[in-house]
């Protein structure tokens, strides 16, 4: 059973601060990792993908991957109230046939 | 930007009835998926589909579920005899075939309510 674990939160940060979201996964053979954002009642929306160890930056978002520790994280700089949502970590199997989601971390950015 | 389209947005059905949820994946995508999300719970994988065959399915995807690509554009999920516990949001997703690691793009979902 492939597991993806996230702290459910809520994680509360003030506007302008850095939000740090974490995720661990059980399948050591996983090769591709994604962060999705989900607003209440809406579908998951892709924020970032990461495939190699290290950091990947895209605007205010930075994804970090450490395959040895089976750990993925997402940093959101200059957090805005509009960033308030549930952030889903997702891990793909090697064949790309099954993307497994974590339970999500609810982020609240307070003005 | 191309998107995955799902219909209907909300379906209400009585227990024991059959329902068909419809999806139009992004036109050049070849890999298709169904996920579900029970209210307040995680997004759960149901099934993946490629080249007119199921690639992978979860334990949730039992004999009551089936998928079909009846033509070149639609991808459907059928639940033969709905149960109360089938009430959930059902998401269709697709990805292109250039890379195994290409991300999934999700539709807006169909909220299924079984009464």
Coordinates of C-alpha atoms in Angstrom, one line a residue:
Chain A
X1 CA 0.0 0.0 0.0
X2 CA 1.5 3.3 -1.1
X3 CA 1.1 6.0 1.5
X4 CA 1.5 9.7 1.2
X5 CA 1.3 11.6 4.5
X6 CA 0.7 15.2 5.3
X7 CA -0.1 17.2 8.4
X8 CA -3.8 18.1 8.0
X9 CA -3.3 21.5 9.7
X10 CA -4.7 24.1 9.7
X11 CA -1.4 25.9 9.2
X12 CA -2.0 29.5 9.9
X13 CA 0.4 32.2 8.7
X14 CA 0.2 36.0 8.5
X15 CA 0.0 37.7 5.2
X16 CA 3.5 38.2 3.7
X17 CA 5.1 35.3 5.6
X18 CA 6.5 32.1 4.3
X19 CA 4.3 29.0 4.5
X20 CA 6.0 25.7 4.7
X21 CA 4.1 22.5 3.8
X22 CA 5.6 19.0 4.2
X23 CA 4.9 15.6 2.8
X24 CA 6.4 12.1 3.2
X25 CA 5.8 9.1 1.0
X26 CA 6.4 5.4 1.5
X27 CA 7.2 4.1 -2.0
X28 CA 11.0 4.5 -2.3
X29 CA 10.8 3.8 -6.1
X30 CA 8.6 6.9 -6.8
X31 CA 10.0 9.2 -9.4
X32 CA 7.6 12.1 -9.8
X33 CA 6.0 14.4 -7.3
X34 CA 3.4 17.0 -7.5
X35 CA 1.8 19.7 -5.5
X36 CA -1.8 20.6 -6.1
X37 CA -4.0 23.3 -4.6
X38 CA -7.6 22.6 -3.9
X39 CA -10.2 25.3 -2.9
X40 CA -13.2 24.1 -1.1
X41 CA -15.6 22.3 -3.4
X42 CA -13.3 22.6 -6.4
X43 CA -11.0 20.3 -8.3
X44 CA -7.2 19.9 -7.6
X45 CA -5.2 22.5 -9.5
X46 CA -1.5 21.8 -10.4
X47 CA 1.0 24.1 -8.8
X48 CA 4.3 22.4 -9.3
X49 CA 6.0 19.2 -10.3
X50 CA 9.4 18.0 -9.2
X51 CA 11.4 15.0 -10.3
X52 CA 15.0 15.5 -9.1
X53 CA 16.5 16.0 -5.6
X54 CA 16.9 19.6 -4.6
X55 CA 14.9 22.7 -5.1
X56 CA 12.7 23.9 -7.9
X57 CA 11.4 27.5 -7.9
X58 CA 8.4 28.9 -9.8
X59 CA 7.5 32.5 -8.8
X60 CA 6.5 32.5 -5.1
X61 CA 6.6 28.7 -4.9
X62 CA 9.6 26.5 -4.2
X63 CA 9.3 22.7 -4.2
X64 CA 12.0 20.7 -2.4
X65 CA 12.6 17.0 -2.9
X66 CA 14.8 14.6 -0.8
X67 CA 14.4 11.1 -2.2
X68 CA 16.8 9.6 0.4
X69 CA 14.5 10.9 3.2
X70 CA 11.3 10.3 1.1
X71 CA 10.3 13.9 1.8
X72 CA 8.8 16.6 -0.4
X73 CA 8.0 20.1 0.7
X74 CA 6.5 23.3 -0.7
X75 CA 7.4 26.8 0.4
X76 CA 5.1 29.7 -0.4
X77 CA 6.8 33.1 -0.1
X78 CA 4.9 36.3 0.5
X79 CA 1.8 34.4 1.4
X80 CA -1.5 36.1 0.3
X81 CA -5.0 35.5 1.6
X82 CA -5.9 34.1 -1.8
X83 CA -3.4 31.3 -1.1
X84 CA -5.7 30.0 1.6
X85 CA -6.7 26.5 0.4
X86 CA -5.8 22.9 0.9
X87 CA -2.5 21.8 -0.5
X88 CA -2.3 18.2 -1.8
X89 CA 1.0 16.3 -2.2
X90 CA 0.8 13.7 -4.9
X91 CA 3.2 10.9 -5.8
X92 CA 3.3 9.0 -9.0
X93 CA 4.1 5.3 -9.5
X94 CA 6.9 4.4 -11.9
X95 CA 4.5 3.6 -14.8
X96 CA 2.5 6.8 -14.4
X97 CA -0.6 4.7 -13.9
X98 CA -1.5 5.8 -10.4
X99 CA -1.1 9.1 -8.7
X100 CA -1.5 8.8 -4.9
X101 CA -2.6 11.8 -2.9
X102 CA -1.9 12.8 0.6
X103 CA -4.8 14.0 2.8
X104 CA -3.8 17.6 2.3
X105 CA -2.7 20.4 4.5
X106 CA -5.2 23.3 5.0
X107 CA -3.4 26.6 4.8
X108 CA -5.0 29.8 6.2
X109 CA -3.3 33.1 5.4
X110 CA -4.5 35.9 7.7
X111 CA -4.6 39.5 6.5
Chain B
X1 CA -6.0 26.7 -22.4
X2 CA -7.5 23.3 -23.1
X3 CA -9.3 21.7 -20.2
X4 CA -11.0 18.5 -19.0
X5 CA -14.8 18.8 -19.1
X6 CA -17.1 16.8 -16.9
X7 CA -20.9 16.5 -17.0
X8 CA -23.2 16.8 -15.2
X9 CA -21.8 19.0 -12.4
X10 CA -24.3 17.5 -10.0
X11 CA -26.1 14.2 -10.2
X12 CA -28.7 13.0 -7.7
X13 CA -29.8 9.4 -7.9
X14 CA -31.6 6.8 -5.8
X15 CA -29.9 3.9 -4.2
X16 CA -29.7 1.0 -6.6
X17 CA -29.9 3.1 -9.7
X18 CA -27.3 3.1 -12.4
X19 CA -25.4 6.4 -13.1
X20 CA -23.0 7.3 -15.9
X21 CA -20.6 10.2 -15.3
X22 CA -19.1 11.7 -18.4
X23 CA -15.8 13.3 -19.2
X24 CA -14.1 14.9 -22.2
X25 CA -10.4 14.7 -21.7
X26 CA -7.9 17.2 -23.3
X27 CA -7.9 16.4 -26.9
X28 CA -4.3 15.2 -27.4
X29 CA -4.1 13.3 -24.1
X30 CA -4.1 9.5 -24.2
X31 CA -4.1 8.6 -20.5
X32 CA -7.3 8.9 -18.5
X33 CA -8.2 8.6 -14.9
X34 CA -11.1 8.6 -12.5
X35 CA -10.7 9.7 -8.9
X36 CA -13.2 10.3 -6.1
X37 CA -13.3 12.5 -3.0
X38 CA -15.8 11.8 -0.3
X39 CA -16.7 15.0 1.6
X40 CA -13.9 15.9 4.0
X41 CA -11.7 13.1 2.9
X42 CA -8.7 12.6 0.6
X43 CA -8.7 12.3 -3.2
X44 CA -8.8 8.6 -3.9
X45 CA -7.6 6.8 -7.1
X46 CA -10.2 4.7 -8.8
X47 CA -8.9 3.7 -12.2
X48 CA -6.5 4.5 -15.0
X49 CA -7.1 3.8 -18.7
X50 CA -4.9 3.7 -21.7
X51 CA -5.2 2.3 -25.2
X52 CA -8.8 1.2 -24.5
X53 CA -7.7 -0.9 -21.5
X54 CA -7.6 -0.4 -17.8
X55 CA -4.0 0.1 -16.7
X56 CA -4.5 0.1 -13.0
X57 CA -7.5 0.0 -10.6
X58 CA -7.9 0.4 -6.9
X59 CA -9.8 -1.8 -4.4
X60 CA -12.6 0.7 -4.6
X61 CA -13.1 0.0 -8.3
X62 CA -15.1 -3.3 -7.8
X63 CA -17.6 -5.0 -10.1
X64 CA -20.1 -2.2 -9.7
X65 CA -17.8 0.2 -11.6
X66 CA -16.8 0.2 -15.2
X67 CA -15.2 2.7 -17.6
X68 CA -15.5 3.1 -21.3
X69 CA -14.2 5.3 -24.1
X70 CA -17.2 5.0 -26.4
X71 CA -15.8 7.3 -29.1
X72 CA -12.8 9.5 -29.8
X73 CA -13.6 12.1 -27.2
X74 CA -15.7 10.8 -24.3
X75 CA -14.5 8.8 -21.3
X76 CA -17.2 7.5 -19.0
X77 CA -17.5 6.0 -15.5
X78 CA -20.6 3.8 -14.8
X79 CA -21.8 2.7 -11.4
X80 CA -24.2 -0.1 -11.9
X81 CA -26.1 -0.1 -8.7
X82 CA -25.4 2.9 -6.5
X83 CA -25.0 2.8 -2.8
X84 CA -25.3 5.5 -0.2
X85 CA -21.5 5.4 0.3
X86 CA -20.9 6.2 -3.4
X87 CA -21.9 9.8 -2.7
X88 CA -18.8 11.8 -3.4
X89 CA -17.2 14.2 -5.9
X90 CA -15.9 12.3 -8.9
X91 CA -13.0 13.8 -10.8
X92 CA -11.8 12.8 -14.3
X93 CA -8.2 13.6 -15.2
X94 CA -6.0 13.1 -18.2
X95 CA -2.4 13.5 -19.1
X96 CA -0.4 13.5 -22.3
X97 CA 1.9 10.7 -23.4
X98 CA 5.2 12.6 -23.9
X99 CA 6.5 11.7 -20.4
X100 CA 5.4 9.1 -17.9
X101 CA 5.9 11.8 -15.3
X102 CA 3.7 14.4 -17.0
X103 CA 1.1 15.8 -14.5
X104 CA -2.6 15.0 -14.4
X105 CA -5.1 17.7 -15.4
X106 CA -8.4 17.5 -13.6
X107 CA -11.9 18.3 -14.6
X108 CA -14.2 20.3 -12.4
X109 CA -15.8 17.2 -11.0
X110 CA -19.3 15.7 -10.8
X111 CA -20.9 15.7 -7.4
X112 CA -22.9 12.5 -7.0
X113 CA -25.5 12.3 -4.3
X114 CA -27.1 8.9 -3.7
X115 CA -30.4 9.1 -1.6

